[in-house]
Amino acid sequence: MLDYDKEAVEYDALRGGEPRAEAAAEAVLGLVPEDTRSLLDVACGTGIVTRRYAAARPEMRLTGIDRTYGMASRAVPRLPGAVVLADARRLPFRDGEFDAVTSVWLLHLLGGPEDVRTVVGECARVLRPGGVYVTTVDKAAAHNVGSDIDAVLAPRPRRPALDTAAAVEAYAEEHGLRPVGQARFPGRGQGRSPRRTVTDLRRGWFMTLPPGDPLADDFAVRLAALPDQDRPRPDPEFTLRAFRKG
C-alpha cells in the first residue's frame, strides 16, 4: 500500500495533473444536479479536482475530507476553510447534511468489502433525501488498455477488486440509493510507458508486488525489454456511477 503522506508531494504530477483533474471534474459535475447547494468530496486528496467543483459552481458550498494529513494539507490552499481531516468510515457530519456526495478514486483503496459497504453507507447517511452520490467504480480495470505493458503484467497476482460496479450498486441499494446515471472520462496523462511502469513497480504501486519481491524484479526485466521505453500507451478511461437517495 502506498504511503499517501509521502505520495502527496508528487501525487498530482504523477497522475495527470490538471488535465486529468479537468476531465474528472467535468464528468462528476455532469452527474450532480444544477440545483445542488452543498457537496461533500470524500477523499478529496490534494483538492485538485475538488477546487474545480467550486470554480464551476460558485454558489455551491464545498467541503472536502481526507484521512491523510499530507494530502489534506495540500488541499487547504485550494479550498480555504473547507477541508476536514477525517476517516470516510466515520464521517463527522449530521444525517442528511449534504445535497451531493462524491468519492473519486477511493473505494478500490479500502481494506476490504466491509469497509466499502461502510463508506457507501456513510455517504448515504449524510445525504439528504433526494440527494445524489457519485463515485468511481472498476478503477483497476480501467488501467488495462490492451497494451504490450498489460500483456507483460497479465500473469501478476491480483487483489480482488473491491469497487466493481455490481458490488457498489449492491451496497448502495442496501442504503437506500438507487442508480440514476453513469459517465466515463479519460485519465489524461496517465498512459503508462514501460520505464514509468518499472518505476511504479519499484515504489510499490502494485500492492501485490512489493518492492524487492523477486516476482516484481522479474516483471521489471520483462518491461525493460519492451520497445519505446518512454512512449506512453493509451490513457485509461474511468467509470462513474450516480445514485439518488430515496
CSV table of C-alpha atoms in Angstrom, one decimal:
chain,number,residue,atom,x,y,z
A,1,MET,CA,0.0,0.0,0.0
A,2,LEU,CA,1.4,3.4,-0.9
A,3,ASP,CA,2.2,5.9,1.8
A,4,TYR,CA,-0.1,8.8,0.8
A,5,ASP,CA,1.7,11.2,3.2
A,6,LYS,CA,4.8,10.7,1.1
A,7,GLU,CA,2.9,10.5,-2.1
A,8,ALA,CA,1.2,13.9,-1.6
A,9,VAL,CA,4.3,15.8,-2.8
A,10,GLU,CA,4.3,14.3,-6.2
A,11,TYR,CA,0.7,13.0,-6.4
A,12,ASP,CA,-0.7,15.4,-8.9
A,13,ALA,CA,2.3,15.3,-11.2
A,14,LEU,CA,2.4,11.5,-11.3
A,15,ARG,CA,-1.3,11.2,-12.1
A,16,GLY,CA,-2.0,13.5,-15.0
A,17,GLY,CA,-2.1,16.9,-13.1
A,18,GLU,CA,-4.6,19.5,-14.2
A,19,PRO,CA,-5.7,17.8,-17.5
A,20,ARG,CA,-6.8,14.7,-15.6
A,21,ALA,CA,-8.4,16.8,-12.9
A,22,GLU,CA,-10.4,18.8,-15.5
A,23,ALA,CA,-11.7,15.6,-17.1
A,24,ALA,CA,-12.7,14.1,-13.8
A,25,ALA,CA,-14.5,17.3,-12.5
A,26,GLU,CA,-16.4,17.8,-15.8
A,27,ALA,CA,-17.7,14.2,-15.7
A,28,VAL,CA,-18.6,14.3,-12.0
A,29,LEU,CA,-20.4,17.6,-12.3
A,30,GLY,CA,-22.3,16.2,-15.3
A,31,LEU,CA,-24.0,13.9,-12.8
A,32,VAL,CA,-24.5,16.4,-10.0
A,33,PRO,CA,-27.9,18.3,-10.3
A,34,GLU,CA,-27.6,22.0,-11.1
A,35,ASP,CA,-29.6,23.0,-8.1
A,36,THR,CA,-27.1,21.3,-5.7
A,37,ARG,CA,-26.2,23.8,-2.9
A,38,SER,CA,-23.8,21.7,-0.8
A,39,LEU,CA,-21.4,19.0,-1.8
A,40,LEU,CA,-19.1,16.8,0.3
A,41,ASP,CA,-16.0,15.4,-1.5
A,42,VAL,CA,-14.9,12.3,0.3
A,43,ALA,CA,-11.1,11.5,0.0
A,44,CYS,CA,-10.5,14.9,-1.7
A,45,GLY,CA,-6.8,14.2,-1.7
A,46,THR,CA,-4.8,17.3,-2.8
A,47,GLY,CA,-8.0,19.1,-3.7
A,48,ILE,CA,-7.0,19.4,-7.4
A,49,VAL,CA,-10.4,18.0,-8.6
A,50,THR,CA,-12.5,19.5,-5.7
A,51,ARG,CA,-11.4,23.1,-6.4
A,52,ARG,CA,-12.8,22.7,-10.0
A,53,TYR,CA,-16.2,21.9,-8.5
A,54,ALA,CA,-16.0,25.1,-6.6
A,55,ALA,CA,-14.9,27.1,-9.6
A,56,ALA,CA,-17.7,25.7,-11.8
A,57,ARG,CA,-20.4,26.1,-9.2
A,58,PRO,CA,-19.6,29.2,-7.1
A,59,GLU,CA,-23.0,29.1,-5.5
A,60,MET,CA,-22.3,25.6,-4.1
A,61,ARG,CA,-20.8,25.1,-0.6
A,62,LEU,CA,-17.9,22.7,-0.9
A,63,THR,CA,-16.4,20.5,1.9
A,64,GLY,CA,-13.5,18.1,1.3
A,65,ILE,CA,-12.3,15.4,3.7
A,66,ASP,CA,-9.2,13.2,3.6
A,67,ARG,CA,-7.8,10.9,6.2
A,68,THR,CA,-4.1,11.6,5.2
A,69,TYR,CA,-2.5,14.7,6.7
A,70,GLY,CA,-0.1,15.1,3.8
A,71,MET,CA,-2.9,15.1,1.2
A,72,ALA,CA,-5.3,17.3,3.2
A,73,SER,CA,-2.6,19.9,3.9
A,74,ARG,CA,-2.1,20.3,0.2
A,75,ALA,CA,-5.8,20.7,-0.3
A,76,VAL,CA,-6.1,23.5,2.2
A,77,PRO,CA,-4.7,26.3,0.0
A,78,ARG,CA,-7.0,25.2,-2.8
A,79,LEU,CA,-10.1,25.0,-0.5
A,80,PRO,CA,-9.5,27.5,2.3
A,81,GLY,CA,-11.6,26.7,5.3
A,82,ALA,CA,-13.3,23.8,3.7
A,83,VAL,CA,-11.0,20.8,4.4
A,84,VAL,CA,-11.6,18.4,7.2
A,85,LEU,CA,-9.2,15.6,8.3
A,86,ALA,CA,-11.4,12.6,8.8
A,87,ASP,CA,-12.0,8.9,8.1
A,88,ALA,CA,-14.5,8.1,5.4
A,89,ARG,CA,-15.8,5.2,7.5
A,90,ARG,CA,-16.9,7.7,10.2
A,91,LEU,CA,-17.9,10.9,8.6
A,92,PRO,CA,-18.1,13.8,11.1
A,93,PHE,CA,-21.3,15.2,9.8
A,94,ARG,CA,-25.0,15.1,10.6
A,95,ASP,CA,-27.5,12.9,8.8
A,96,GLY,CA,-28.8,14.5,5.6
A,97,GLU,CA,-26.4,17.4,5.7
A,98,PHE,CA,-25.4,17.5,2.0
A,99,ASP,CA,-27.2,17.7,-1.3
A,100,ALA,CA,-24.5,15.7,-3.0
A,101,VAL,CA,-21.5,13.4,-2.0
A,102,THR,CA,-18.7,12.3,-4.2
A,103,SER,CA,-15.9,9.8,-3.8
A,104,VAL,CA,-13.5,9.7,-6.7
A,105,TRP,CA,-10.7,7.0,-6.8
A,106,LEU,CA,-11.4,5.9,-3.2
A,107,LEU,CA,-13.3,2.6,-2.9
A,108,HIS,CA,-10.7,0.5,-4.6
A,109,LEU,CA,-8.1,1.5,-1.9
A,110,LEU,CA,-10.2,0.4,1.1
A,111,GLY,CA,-9.3,-2.6,3.3
A,112,GLY,CA,-12.0,-5.0,2.3
A,113,PRO,CA,-15.6,-5.4,1.2
A,114,GLU,CA,-16.9,-4.4,4.7
A,115,ASP,CA,-15.0,-1.1,4.5
A,116,VAL,CA,-16.5,-0.4,1.1
A,117,ARG,CA,-20.0,-1.1,2.4
A,118,THR,CA,-19.4,1.1,5.4
A,119,VAL,CA,-18.1,4.0,3.3
A,120,VAL,CA,-21.1,3.8,0.9
A,121,GLY,CA,-23.4,3.7,3.9
A,122,GLU,CA,-21.8,6.8,5.5
A,123,CYS,CA,-22.1,8.7,2.2
A,124,ALA,CA,-25.7,7.7,2.1
A,125,ARG,CA,-26.3,8.7,5.7
A,126,VAL,CA,-25.0,12.3,5.2
A,127,LEU,CA,-27.1,12.8,2.0
A,128,ARG,CA,-30.4,14.5,2.3
A,129,PRO,CA,-33.4,12.6,0.8
A,130,GLY,CA,-33.3,13.2,-2.9
A,131,GLY,CA,-29.5,13.8,-2.8
A,132,VAL,CA,-27.0,12.3,-5.2
A,133,TYR,CA,-23.9,10.2,-4.5
A,134,VAL,CA,-21.3,9.9,-7.3
A,135,THR,CA,-18.4,7.5,-7.2
A,136,THR,CA,-15.8,5.8,-9.4
A,137,VAL,CA,-16.1,2.1,-9.9
A,138,ASP,CA,-13.8,-0.6,-11.5
A,139,LYS,CA,-10.7,1.5,-11.0
A,140,ALA,CA,-8.1,-1.2,-11.6
A,141,ALA,CA,-9.9,-2.5,-14.7
A,142,ALA,CA,-9.6,1.0,-16.2
A,143,HIS,CA,-5.9,0.7,-16.4
A,144,ASN,CA,-6.0,-2.4,-18.6
A,145,VAL,CA,-6.0,-0.7,-22.1
A,146,GLY,CA,-4.8,-3.8,-24.1
A,147,SER,CA,-1.2,-2.6,-24.4
A,148,ASP,CA,2.0,-4.6,-24.5
A,149,ILE,CA,2.6,-3.5,-20.9
A,150,ASP,CA,-0.7,-5.1,-19.9
A,151,ALA,CA,0.3,-8.3,-21.7
A,152,VAL,CA,3.5,-8.4,-19.7
A,153,LEU,CA,1.7,-7.8,-16.4
A,154,ALA,CA,-1.3,-10.1,-17.1
A,155,PRO,CA,0.1,-13.0,-15.0
A,156,ARG,CA,0.8,-10.9,-11.9
A,157,PRO,CA,-1.1,-11.8,-8.7
A,158,ARG,CA,-4.1,-9.6,-8.2
A,159,ARG,CA,-6.0,-8.3,-5.2
A,160,PRO,CA,-9.8,-9.0,-5.7
A,161,ALA,CA,-11.4,-5.7,-6.9
A,162,LEU,CA,-13.4,-4.1,-4.1
A,163,ASP,CA,-15.1,-1.5,-6.3
A,164,THR,CA,-16.8,-3.5,-9.0
A,165,ALA,CA,-19.9,-1.8,-10.3
A,166,ALA,CA,-22.0,-4.7,-9.2
A,167,ALA,CA,-20.7,-4.7,-5.7
A,168,VAL,CA,-21.0,-0.9,-5.3
A,169,GLU,CA,-24.6,-0.9,-6.7
A,170,ALA,CA,-25.5,-3.7,-4.2
A,171,TYR,CA,-24.1,-1.7,-1.3
A,172,ALA,CA,-25.8,1.4,-2.5
A,173,GLU,CA,-29.2,-0.4,-2.7
A,174,GLU,CA,-28.7,-1.6,0.9
A,175,HIS,CA,-28.5,2.0,2.0
A,176,GLY,CA,-31.5,3.3,0.0
A,177,LEU,CA,-29.6,4.6,-3.0
A,178,ARG,CA,-30.9,3.8,-6.5
A,179,PRO,CA,-28.9,4.2,-9.8
A,180,VAL,CA,-29.6,7.4,-11.7
A,181,GLY,CA,-26.7,7.8,-14.1
A,182,GLN,CA,-23.2,6.9,-15.2
A,183,ALA,CA,-20.4,8.5,-17.1
A,184,ARG,CA,-16.8,7.8,-18.3
A,185,PHE,CA,-13.8,10.1,-18.6
A,186,PRO,CA,-10.2,9.8,-19.7
A,187,GLY,CA,-7.3,9.7,-17.2
A,188,ARG,CA,-5.4,12.3,-19.2
A,189,GLY,CA,-1.7,11.9,-18.9
A,190,GLN,CA,-1.9,8.6,-17.2
A,191,GLY,CA,-1.0,6.4,-20.1
A,192,ARG,CA,1.9,4.1,-18.9
A,193,SER,CA,5.2,3.8,-20.5
A,194,PRO,CA,7.4,0.8,-19.8
A,195,ARG,CA,10.0,2.8,-18.0
A,196,ARG,CA,7.4,4.5,-15.8
A,197,THR,CA,5.8,1.2,-15.0
A,198,VAL,CA,9.1,-0.2,-13.8
A,199,THR,CA,9.5,2.9,-11.6
A,200,ASP,CA,6.0,2.3,-10.2
A,201,LEU,CA,6.9,-1.3,-9.5
A,202,ARG,CA,10.0,-0.2,-7.6
A,203,ARG,CA,8.0,2.2,-5.4
A,204,GLY,CA,5.2,-0.2,-4.5
A,205,TRP,CA,2.4,1.0,-6.8
A,206,PHE,CA,1.3,-2.6,-7.4
A,207,MET,CA,0.1,-3.8,-4.0
A,208,THR,CA,0.5,-7.5,-4.7
A,209,LEU,CA,4.1,-6.9,-5.9
A,210,PRO,CA,6.0,-5.2,-3.1
A,211,PRO,CA,9.4,-3.6,-3.9
A,212,GLY,CA,12.2,-6.2,-3.6
A,213,ASP,CA,9.9,-9.1,-4.3
A,214,PRO,CA,11.6,-11.5,-6.8
A,215,LEU,CA,8.4,-11.6,-8.9
A,216,ALA,CA,8.4,-7.8,-9.1
A,217,ASP,CA,12.0,-7.9,-10.3
A,218,ASP,CA,11.1,-10.5,-13.0
A,219,PHE,CA,8.3,-8.2,-14.3
A,220,ALA,CA,10.7,-5.3,-14.3
A,221,VAL,CA,13.1,-7.2,-16.5
A,222,ARG,CA,10.3,-8.1,-19.0
A,223,LEU,CA,9.1,-4.5,-19.1
A,224,ALA,CA,12.6,-3.1,-19.7
A,225,ALA,CA,12.8,-5.3,-22.8
A,226,LEU,CA,9.7,-3.7,-24.4
A,227,PRO,CA,10.2,-1.2,-27.3
A,228,ASP,CA,9.6,2.6,-27.0
A,229,GLN,CA,10.5,2.7,-23.3
A,230,ASP,CA,9.3,6.3,-22.9
A,231,ARG,CA,6.3,6.3,-25.1
A,232,PRO,CA,3.0,6.4,-23.1
A,233,ARG,CA,0.5,3.8,-24.1
A,234,PRO,CA,-3.2,4.9,-24.2
A,235,ASP,CA,-4.8,6.7,-21.3
A,236,PRO,CA,-7.1,4.7,-19.0
A,237,GLU,CA,-10.8,5.5,-19.1
A,238,PHE,CA,-12.6,5.7,-15.7
A,239,THR,CA,-16.2,4.9,-14.9
A,240,LEU,CA,-18.6,6.9,-12.6
A,241,ARG,CA,-21.9,5.7,-11.2
A,242,ALA,CA,-24.5,8.1,-9.7
A,243,PHE,CA,-27.2,7.2,-7.1
A,244,ARG,CA,-30.1,9.1,-5.7
A,245,LYS,CA,-31.3,8.7,-2.1
A,246,GLY,CA,-34.9,7.7,-1.6
